[in-house]
Short mmCIF file of C-alpha atoms and ligand atoms in Angstrom, two decimals:
data_model
loop_
_atom_site.label_atom_id
_atom_site.label_comp_id
_atom_site.label_asym_id
_atom_site.label_seq_id
_atom_site.Cartn_x
_atom_site.Cartn_y
_atom_site.Cartn_z
CA MET A 563 -14.51 -17.91 7.12
CA ASP A 564 -16.62 -14.56 6.23
CA ILE A 565 -17.31 -13.41 2.89
CA THR A 566 -20.21 -11.49 1.33
CA ASP A 567 -21.65 -13.58 -1.00
CA ALA A 568 -20.53 -17.03 -2.54
CA ALA A 569 -21.79 -16.53 -5.56
CA LEU A 570 -19.22 -13.88 -6.99
CA ALA A 571 -16.74 -15.69 -7.24
CA GLY A 572 -17.03 -16.49 -10.63
CA PRO A 573 -16.35 -12.75 -11.38
CA GLY A 574 -13.79 -12.85 -8.78
CA LEU A 575 -11.99 -15.59 -10.73
CA ALA A 576 -12.12 -13.37 -13.74
CA ARG A 577 -10.71 -10.65 -12.27
CA ILE A 578 -7.35 -12.66 -11.10
CA GLU A 579 -6.77 -14.35 -13.82
CA TRP A 580 -6.70 -9.98 -15.67
CA ALA A 581 -4.59 -9.79 -13.07
CA ARG A 582 -2.15 -12.76 -13.04
CA ARG A 583 -1.55 -12.26 -16.82
CA GLY A 584 -0.15 -8.47 -15.54
CA MET A 585 1.81 -10.73 -13.20
CA PRO A 586 4.72 -12.36 -14.58
CA VAL A 587 6.78 -12.42 -11.90
CA LEU A 588 4.54 -14.12 -9.56
CA SER A 589 3.63 -16.11 -11.77
CA LEU A 590 6.78 -17.15 -12.25
CA LEU A 591 7.66 -17.69 -8.68
CA THR A 592 4.44 -19.30 -8.46
CA GLY A 593 5.65 -21.75 -10.70
CA ARG A 594 8.64 -23.14 -8.84
CA PHE A 595 7.04 -22.96 -5.58
CA ALA A 596 4.83 -25.52 -6.52
CA GLU A 597 7.86 -27.37 -7.00
CA THR A 598 10.00 -27.11 -4.45
CA LEU A 599 6.99 -26.19 -1.59
CA PRO A 600 8.46 -24.11 0.91
CA PHE A 601 5.55 -23.30 2.76
CA THR A 602 4.93 -27.05 3.52
CA GLY A 603 3.12 -27.56 6.93
CA ARG A 604 3.49 -23.35 7.14
CA THR A 605 0.09 -21.59 7.96
CA VAL A 606 0.63 -17.71 6.61
CA ALA A 607 -2.20 -14.71 8.38
CA ALA A 608 -2.41 -12.52 5.99
CA CYS A 609 -3.54 -8.78 6.76
CA LEU A 610 -4.12 -7.15 3.40
CA ASN A 611 -5.77 -5.33 0.84
CA VAL A 612 -7.95 -8.30 -0.75
CA THR A 613 -7.51 -7.19 -4.40
CA ALA A 614 -7.38 -9.51 -7.40
CA GLU A 615 -3.44 -8.73 -7.17
CA THR A 616 -3.07 -10.02 -3.37
CA ALA A 617 -4.76 -13.11 -4.62
CA VAL A 618 -1.94 -13.99 -6.83
CA LEU A 619 -0.02 -13.76 -4.30
CA VAL A 620 -1.79 -15.86 -1.90
CA ARG A 621 -2.39 -18.22 -4.53
CA ALA A 622 1.48 -18.60 -4.88
CA LEU A 623 1.84 -18.84 -1.50
CA THR A 624 -1.16 -22.01 -1.45
CA ALA A 625 0.43 -23.51 -4.49
CA GLY A 626 4.29 -23.63 -2.27
CA GLY A 627 2.13 -25.70 0.45
CA ALA A 628 1.09 -22.54 2.88
CA ARG A 629 -2.50 -22.93 4.73
CA VAL A 630 -3.44 -19.31 4.27
CA ALA A 631 -6.01 -17.11 5.94
CA LEU A 632 -7.00 -13.44 5.44
CA ALA A 633 -8.41 -10.54 6.85
CA ALA A 634 -8.77 -7.25 5.32
CA SER A 635 -6.06 -4.00 6.30
CA ASN A 636 -8.89 -1.50 5.46
CA PRO A 637 -12.93 -1.20 5.89
CA LEU A 638 -13.25 -0.14 2.72
CA SER A 639 -10.83 -1.95 -0.16
CA THR A 640 -12.33 -5.69 -0.11
CA GLN A 641 -13.24 -6.92 -3.83
CA ASP A 642 -15.69 -8.89 -2.22
CA ASP A 643 -15.95 -11.06 -5.45
CA VAL A 644 -12.06 -11.96 -4.90
CA ALA A 645 -12.60 -13.00 -1.29
CA ALA A 646 -15.21 -15.04 -2.52
CA ALA A 647 -13.48 -16.39 -4.92
CA LEU A 648 -10.41 -17.11 -3.00
CA ALA A 649 -12.51 -18.70 0.01
CA VAL A 650 -15.04 -20.88 -3.07
CA ASP A 651 -12.21 -21.58 -5.59
CA GLY A 652 -8.70 -21.04 -3.70
CA GLY A 653 -9.46 -22.84 -0.41
CA VAL A 654 -8.38 -19.66 1.77
CA MET A 655 -10.41 -19.06 5.06
CA ALA A 656 -11.00 -15.23 4.13
CA PHE A 657 -12.78 -13.16 6.48
CA ALA A 658 -13.41 -10.26 4.50
CA ARG A 659 -16.23 -7.97 2.88
CA ALA A 660 -16.35 -4.87 1.93
CA GLY A 661 -17.75 -2.15 4.35
CA VAL A 662 -17.32 -3.74 7.50
CA ASP A 663 -17.81 -1.94 10.90
CA ALA A 664 -14.45 -1.17 12.79
CA GLN A 665 -15.54 -4.20 15.10
CA THR A 666 -16.41 -6.72 12.48
CA TYR A 667 -12.76 -5.62 11.13
CA ALA A 668 -10.79 -6.57 14.51
CA GLY A 669 -12.81 -9.90 14.23
CA HIS A 670 -11.97 -10.94 11.25
CA ILE A 671 -8.07 -10.07 11.64
CA HIS A 672 -8.51 -12.03 15.32
CA ALA A 673 -10.15 -14.84 12.64
CA ALA A 674 -7.57 -14.81 11.04
CA LEU A 675 -5.38 -15.09 14.46
CA ASP A 676 -6.98 -18.01 15.28
CA THR A 677 -5.66 -19.88 12.64
CA GLN A 678 -2.23 -20.21 15.45
CA PRO A 679 0.05 -18.60 12.44
CA ASP A 680 4.04 -19.49 11.27
CA LEU A 681 4.13 -16.38 8.89
CA VAL A 682 2.45 -13.12 8.91
CA ILE A 683 2.07 -10.83 6.32
CA ASP A 684 0.23 -7.06 7.07
CA ASP A 685 -0.01 -4.25 5.46
CA GLY A 686 0.05 -1.20 8.13
CA GLY A 687 0.32 -3.35 10.60
CA ASP A 688 -2.73 -3.74 12.51
CA LEU A 689 -2.86 -7.59 12.87
CA VAL A 690 0.82 -7.70 14.46
CA GLU A 691 0.27 -5.09 16.34
CA ILE A 692 -3.46 -7.39 17.67
CA LEU A 693 -1.19 -10.14 17.68
CA HIS A 694 0.97 -8.30 20.35
CA SER A 695 -1.38 -6.57 21.90
CA ARG A 696 -4.46 -9.03 22.64
CA ARG A 697 -2.95 -12.70 21.48
CA PRO A 698 0.81 -13.00 22.86
CA ASP A 699 0.29 -16.50 23.53
CA LEU A 700 0.20 -16.92 19.97
CA LEU A 701 3.61 -15.00 19.86
CA GLY A 702 5.85 -18.27 20.45
CA GLY A 703 5.08 -19.76 17.20
CA VAL A 704 5.17 -17.17 14.86
CA LEU A 705 8.59 -17.24 12.90
CA GLY A 706 8.65 -13.78 11.12
CA GLY A 707 6.77 -11.70 9.07
CA CYS A 708 6.59 -8.83 6.62
CA GLU A 709 5.32 -5.53 6.16
CA SER A 710 4.00 -4.45 2.88
CA THR A 711 3.51 0.10 3.50
CA THR A 712 5.41 2.72 4.72
CA SER A 713 2.46 3.86 7.53
CA GLY A 714 3.56 0.07 8.90
CA VAL A 715 7.09 0.01 8.35
CA VAL A 716 7.17 3.19 11.43
CA ARG A 717 4.78 2.08 13.24
CA LEU A 718 6.54 -1.66 13.31
CA HIS A 719 9.85 0.55 14.21
CA ARG A 720 8.09 1.99 17.31
CA MET A 721 7.57 -0.91 18.31
CA ALA A 722 10.66 -2.19 18.14
CA GLU A 723 11.79 0.72 20.02
CA ALA A 724 9.56 -0.12 22.43
CA GLY A 725 11.14 -3.52 22.99
CA ALA A 726 7.36 -4.40 22.71
CA LEU A 727 8.44 -6.50 18.86
CA ALA A 728 8.72 -10.33 19.43
CA PHE A 729 9.97 -11.82 15.76
CA PRO A 730 11.75 -10.71 12.99
CA VAL A 731 10.18 -8.30 10.36
CA VAL A 732 10.75 -7.68 7.23
CA ALA A 733 10.11 -3.94 5.62
CA ALA A 734 9.05 -4.52 2.19
CA ASP A 735 8.79 -0.08 1.52
CA THR A 736 13.10 -0.72 1.75
CA THR A 737 13.57 -1.90 -1.63
CA ALA A 738 14.50 -0.17 -4.74
CA THR A 739 12.32 -1.70 -6.50
CA LYS A 740 9.38 -1.61 -4.52
CA ARG A 741 9.91 2.54 -3.80
CA MET A 742 10.62 2.43 -7.85
CA PHE A 743 7.43 0.99 -8.90
CA ASP A 744 4.69 0.66 -5.76
CA ASN A 745 5.11 4.21 -4.55
CA THR A 746 5.72 6.19 -7.33
CA CYS A 747 4.30 4.87 -10.56
CA GLY A 748 1.42 2.93 -8.77
CA THR A 749 -0.11 5.50 -6.26
CA GLY A 750 0.63 8.29 -8.56
CA GLN A 751 -1.49 7.06 -11.75
CA SER A 752 -4.09 5.31 -8.82
CA VAL A 753 -4.96 7.80 -7.08
CA MET A 754 -5.27 10.03 -10.23
CA ASP A 755 -7.61 7.67 -11.41
CA ALA A 756 -9.75 7.25 -8.17
CA ILE A 757 -9.87 11.10 -8.42
CA MET A 758 -11.99 11.25 -11.87
CA ARG A 759 -13.92 7.75 -11.31
CA SER A 760 -15.16 9.30 -8.18
CA THR A 761 -15.53 12.77 -9.96
CA ASN A 762 -15.38 13.07 -13.55
CA THR A 763 -13.47 16.18 -13.64
CA LEU A 764 -10.89 18.00 -15.57
CA LEU A 765 -6.87 17.95 -14.02
CA ALA A 766 -6.02 20.13 -16.78
CA GLY A 767 -5.37 23.64 -15.61
CA ARG A 768 -6.85 22.44 -12.01
CA LEU A 769 -4.98 23.91 -8.59
CA VAL A 770 -4.24 20.78 -6.66
CA ALA A 771 -1.81 20.56 -3.47
CA VAL A 772 -0.54 17.38 -2.38
CA ALA A 773 -0.30 16.64 0.89
CA GLY A 774 3.41 14.98 1.49
CA TYR A 775 6.52 14.60 -1.08
CA GLY A 776 7.12 10.85 0.04
CA GLY A 777 7.49 8.14 -2.57
CA CYS A 778 3.49 8.59 -3.10
CA GLY A 779 3.08 12.41 -2.65
CA ARG A 780 6.17 12.47 -5.52
CA GLY A 781 4.35 10.34 -7.68
CA ILE A 782 0.84 11.79 -6.70
CA ALA A 783 2.31 15.59 -7.39
CA GLU A 784 4.08 14.46 -11.01
CA ARG A 785 0.96 12.09 -12.30
CA ALA A 786 -1.08 15.39 -11.83
CA ARG A 787 1.02 17.62 -13.49
CA GLY A 788 1.32 15.24 -16.32
CA LEU A 789 -2.62 15.30 -16.62
CA GLY A 790 -1.87 19.33 -16.91
CA ALA A 791 -2.47 20.37 -13.43
CA GLN A 792 -0.72 23.50 -11.45
CA VAL A 793 0.75 21.52 -8.54
CA ILE A 794 1.59 22.30 -4.95
CA VAL A 795 3.08 20.83 -2.24
CA THR A 796 3.76 21.10 1.04
CA GLU A 797 6.46 19.19 3.35
CA VAL A 798 7.85 19.46 6.84
CA ASP A 799 11.03 18.44 5.97
CA PRO A 800 13.07 21.15 4.63
CA VAL A 801 14.83 18.34 2.04
CA ARG A 802 11.98 16.70 0.81
CA ALA A 803 10.39 20.53 0.06
CA LEU A 804 13.74 21.38 -1.72
CA GLU A 805 13.39 18.29 -3.78
CA ALA A 806 10.17 19.42 -4.76
CA VAL A 807 11.11 22.87 -5.10
CA LEU A 808 13.68 21.82 -7.75
CA GLN A 809 11.17 19.31 -8.84
CA GLY A 810 9.25 22.86 -10.10
CA PHE A 811 6.71 22.32 -7.58
CA ARG A 812 5.52 25.76 -5.12
CA VAL A 813 5.75 24.57 -1.91
CA LEU A 814 3.75 26.53 0.55
CA PRO A 815 2.66 25.62 4.03
CA MET A 816 -1.19 23.86 4.08
CA HIS A 817 -2.75 27.28 5.28
CA GLU A 818 -1.93 28.62 2.35
CA ALA A 819 -1.68 25.85 -0.09
CA ALA A 820 -5.87 25.28 1.48
CA GLY A 821 -7.15 28.30 0.62
CA LEU A 822 -6.16 28.26 -3.37
CA ALA A 823 -5.74 24.39 -4.07
CA GLU A 824 -9.19 23.12 -5.90
CA ILE A 825 -8.49 19.47 -5.02
CA ILE A 826 -6.14 18.72 -1.92
CA VAL A 827 -4.37 15.01 -1.72
CA THR A 828 -2.56 14.08 1.31
CA ALA A 829 -0.49 10.76 1.76
CA THR A 830 1.94 12.32 4.80
CA GLY A 831 1.08 9.17 7.04
CA SER A 832 0.41 12.06 9.68
CA ARG A 833 -2.87 13.11 11.63
CA ASP A 834 -4.57 16.32 11.10
CA VAL A 835 -2.87 17.43 7.88
CA ILE A 836 -6.17 18.70 7.27
CA GLY A 837 -7.57 19.46 9.96
CA ALA A 838 -10.12 22.08 11.63
CA THR A 839 -7.91 25.15 11.68
CA HIS A 840 -7.80 24.78 7.47
CA LEU A 841 -11.92 24.00 6.90
CA PRO A 842 -12.38 27.71 7.28
CA LEU A 843 -9.87 28.60 4.42
CA LEU A 844 -10.98 25.66 2.25
CA ARG A 845 -12.40 27.06 -1.34
CA LYS A 846 -16.10 26.60 -2.39
CA GLY A 847 -16.13 23.21 -4.30
CA ALA A 848 -12.95 21.43 -2.62
CA ILE A 849 -12.11 17.82 -3.25
CA LEU A 850 -10.35 16.45 -0.70
CA ALA A 851 -8.88 12.71 -1.02
CA ASN A 852 -6.42 10.69 1.11
CA ALA A 853 -3.89 8.87 0.00
CA GLY A 854 -2.25 7.55 3.02
CA HIS A 855 -2.96 4.05 4.75
CA PHE A 856 -4.95 5.30 7.79
CA ASP A 857 -7.78 7.44 7.71
CA VAL A 858 -6.26 10.01 10.18
CA GLU A 859 -4.98 12.49 7.37
CA ILE A 860 -8.31 14.53 7.14
CA ASP A 861 -10.37 14.98 10.06
CA VAL A 862 -13.07 13.74 8.78
CA ARG A 863 -15.09 13.96 12.07
CA GLY A 864 -14.37 18.23 12.41
CA LEU A 865 -15.69 18.63 8.72
CA ALA A 866 -18.68 15.84 9.88
CA ARG A 867 -19.71 18.57 12.82
CA SER A 868 -19.01 22.10 10.89
CA ALA A 869 -21.36 20.45 8.14
CA VAL A 870 -24.86 21.32 8.36
CA LYS A 871 -25.66 19.47 5.83
CA ILE A 872 -24.20 15.42 4.11
CA THR A 873 -25.06 14.35 0.76
CA ARG A 874 -23.49 10.73 0.47
CA GLU A 875 -22.57 9.35 -2.46
CA VAL A 876 -23.33 12.54 -4.67
CA ARG A 877 -21.76 10.29 -7.21
CA PRO A 878 -19.65 6.65 -6.12
CA HIS A 879 -17.09 7.33 -3.60
CA ALA A 880 -18.15 10.69 -3.19
CA ASP A 881 -19.39 12.55 -0.37
CA GLU A 882 -20.48 16.20 0.02
CA TYR A 883 -20.66 18.34 3.18
CA VAL A 884 -22.09 22.06 2.97
CA LEU A 885 -20.84 24.32 5.67
CA SER A 886 -22.69 27.02 7.39
CA ASP A 887 -21.09 29.40 5.24
CA GLY A 888 -22.79 27.74 2.07
CA ARG A 889 -19.61 26.20 1.20
CA ARG A 890 -19.93 22.87 -0.72
CA ILE A 891 -16.72 20.44 0.25
CA VAL A 892 -16.72 17.19 -1.43
CA LEU A 893 -14.89 14.49 0.38
CA LEU A 894 -13.96 11.19 -1.51
CA ALA A 895 -13.51 7.51 0.17
CA GLU A 896 -14.33 8.56 3.45
CA GLY A 897 -11.20 9.89 4.21
CA ARG A 898 -9.66 7.10 3.67
CA VAL A 899 -7.04 5.66 1.07
CA VAL A 900 -8.22 6.88 -1.90
CA ASN A 901 -6.89 4.21 -4.87
CA LEU A 902 -7.94 1.10 -3.05
CA VAL A 903 -11.32 2.76 -1.98
CA ALA A 904 -12.37 4.76 -5.21
CA ALA A 905 -10.30 3.08 -7.47
CA GLU A 906 -8.58 -0.51 -7.90
CA GLY A 907 -5.30 0.46 -6.37
CA ASN A 908 -2.22 -0.11 -7.46
CA PRO A 909 -1.75 -1.95 -10.97
CA PRO A 910 -0.84 -5.54 -11.13
CA GLU A 911 2.34 -4.85 -13.40
CA VAL A 912 2.81 -2.33 -10.08
CA MET A 913 1.98 -5.32 -7.37
CA ASP A 914 3.77 -7.91 -8.82
CA VAL A 915 6.86 -6.40 -7.85
CA ALA A 916 6.25 -5.27 -4.46
CA PHE A 917 4.92 -9.12 -3.81
CA ALA A 918 7.05 -10.82 -5.43
CA GLY A 919 9.59 -9.42 -3.44
CA GLN A 920 7.43 -10.20 -0.07
CA ALA A 921 6.57 -13.77 -1.44
CA LEU A 922 10.95 -14.29 -1.67
CA VAL A 923 11.47 -13.17 2.06
CA LEU A 924 8.76 -14.82 3.29
CA ALA A 925 9.52 -18.18 1.70
CA ARG A 926 13.20 -18.14 3.37
CA LEU A 927 11.61 -17.31 6.55
CA ALA A 928 9.44 -20.92 5.80
CA ARG A 929 12.23 -22.70 6.04
CA ALA A 930 13.98 -20.73 8.24
CA GLN A 931 16.66 -20.01 6.02
CA GLU A 932 16.68 -16.89 7.10
CA ARG A 933 17.78 -16.73 11.08
CA LEU A 934 17.14 -12.77 11.72
CA THR A 935 17.28 -11.80 15.41
CA VAL A 936 13.74 -9.64 16.07
CA GLY A 937 13.51 -6.51 14.91
CA VAL A 938 12.47 -4.63 11.29
CA HIS A 939 14.93 -5.62 8.85
CA ALA A 940 15.60 -4.80 5.27
CA VAL A 941 14.90 -6.91 2.55
CA PRO A 942 18.00 -8.69 2.15
CA ASP A 943 19.89 -7.54 -1.71
CA GLY A 944 20.05 -10.50 -2.68
CA ILE A 945 15.92 -10.73 -3.06
CA ASP A 946 16.11 -6.73 -4.56
CA ALA A 947 17.86 -7.85 -7.43
CA GLU A 948 16.33 -11.29 -8.04
CA VAL A 949 13.27 -8.99 -8.48
CA ALA A 950 14.43 -6.64 -10.28
CA LEU A 951 16.18 -9.16 -13.05
CA LEU A 952 13.05 -11.27 -13.29
CA THR A 953 10.87 -7.86 -13.60
CA LEU A 954 13.11 -6.56 -16.03
CA GLU A 955 13.45 -9.43 -18.60
CA SER A 956 9.19 -9.93 -18.06
CA LEU A 957 9.82 -6.01 -19.74
CA GLY A 958 11.88 -7.00 -22.28
CA GLY A 959 14.76 -5.48 -21.06
CA ARG A 960 18.33 -7.49 -20.76
CA ILE A 961 21.88 -6.26 -19.32
CA ASP A 962 25.58 -7.26 -19.63
CA SER A 963 27.76 -8.88 -16.91
CA LEU A 964 30.73 -7.78 -15.69
CA SER A 965 34.07 -9.34 -17.70
CA PRO A 966 36.84 -10.80 -15.13
CA ALA A 967 38.76 -7.79 -16.60
CA GLN A 968 36.49 -5.33 -15.05
CA GLN A 969 35.50 -6.88 -12.09
CA GLU A 970 39.90 -7.14 -10.97
CA TYR A 971 39.57 -3.51 -12.20
CA LEU A 972 36.43 -2.61 -10.15
CA ASN A 973 37.69 -4.16 -7.14
CA SER A 974 41.19 -2.54 -7.72
CA TRP A 975 42.50 0.61 -5.93
CA ARG A 976 46.13 0.94 -7.49
CA ALA A 977 45.87 3.10 -10.62
CA VAL A 978 45.78 1.00 -14.23
CA ARG A 979 48.77 2.41 -15.73
N1 ADE B 2463 -1.86 -1.52 -1.92
C1 ADE B 2463 -2.20 -0.77 -2.79
N2 ADE B 2463 -2.77 -1.09 -4.00
C2 ADE B 2463 -3.20 -2.66 -3.81
C3 ADE B 2463 -3.22 -3.89 -4.73
N3 ADE B 2463 -3.65 -3.57 -6.26
N4 ADE B 2463 -3.59 -4.64 -4.05
C4 ADE B 2463 -3.38 -5.33 -2.63
N5 ADE B 2463 -3.03 -3.86 -2.03
C5 ADE B 2463 -2.47 -2.87 -2.61
#
């Protein structure tokens, strides 16, 4: 175990309890798992953002009989009180401290893998990558896993194409429920929350550029517009760019947007979206934030090289870079995933949907019920429908069911006369 301070367990428990109340589906699954014990005898190595919402997922797995080792999936996003609560009160092997260096970060993933997991759950693909490239001796024991985020899924596909992936992994971002809640509603809201917490700046009337119009970029663009900002979208994909235009956004190349925007948010999954060539174009006072999983979207090193002065923490999670021509540029969260570092990530209601699907997938894998081939798989449709129904019920919605006559009608190609 490696946590910052066990004495933080009390506040951590309170934070987890607050999150649990906003996660009705996972709470229901926790009760079910406690009765059916799908994870008995199984060890799960998890590499996730260590947040109160993740703690609710971990508790669902331990209620179902799992032994869980948890490492952080980002060196800055760990909620130290939550890690303490899980370690002290939840019997979880927690390896997570906020602000660790790259070596400790990797060491924590190795420590989680030392438990010889039967199942893995990853966010961004670092655990799966280390498992394959550095700990291949453990691969034979792994039944399968789950990957939470789009950046991780992209990496898994590259691994599978290269013939390097050794077990089945279910890509959680394939579900309609997760995309609907997590990427668009959750990330959109929590990125705005992070920008507001770290800058306390007014969004109304400001020019905001959002790089990338995938699920997350779309949510960020919509929420920024909802707060009164004028929003420019940058894209490399013509279809997505066209969608953005049809939604009323201005679409420009980054070389033009960089010189116009007062706030720029990257959400592309790619690197150097704001790179060396954009730095000379930035407006004075520009605020830069990254919402992608990895800290490669903004060239932070290039920014540091161009700066004559760097003032850390002009506000919490906001560093100011003064360039040689006197322009001040503000970088949020050191260019790491801003909504998890400068705010609390997606709200519980959002993570409820995302994690409920993954808990059900892991339960099937644990029972070796889901005999998946080696490779990257979509979440089985039945699980998505189950999560959608449970979530709908938790929100007070109810649906109709088809009558036998309707079913027959829909299954037939003959005209009804
Ligand atoms: N990813 C985005 N938001 C999150 C949260 N609240 N907890 C864990 N992972 C997340």
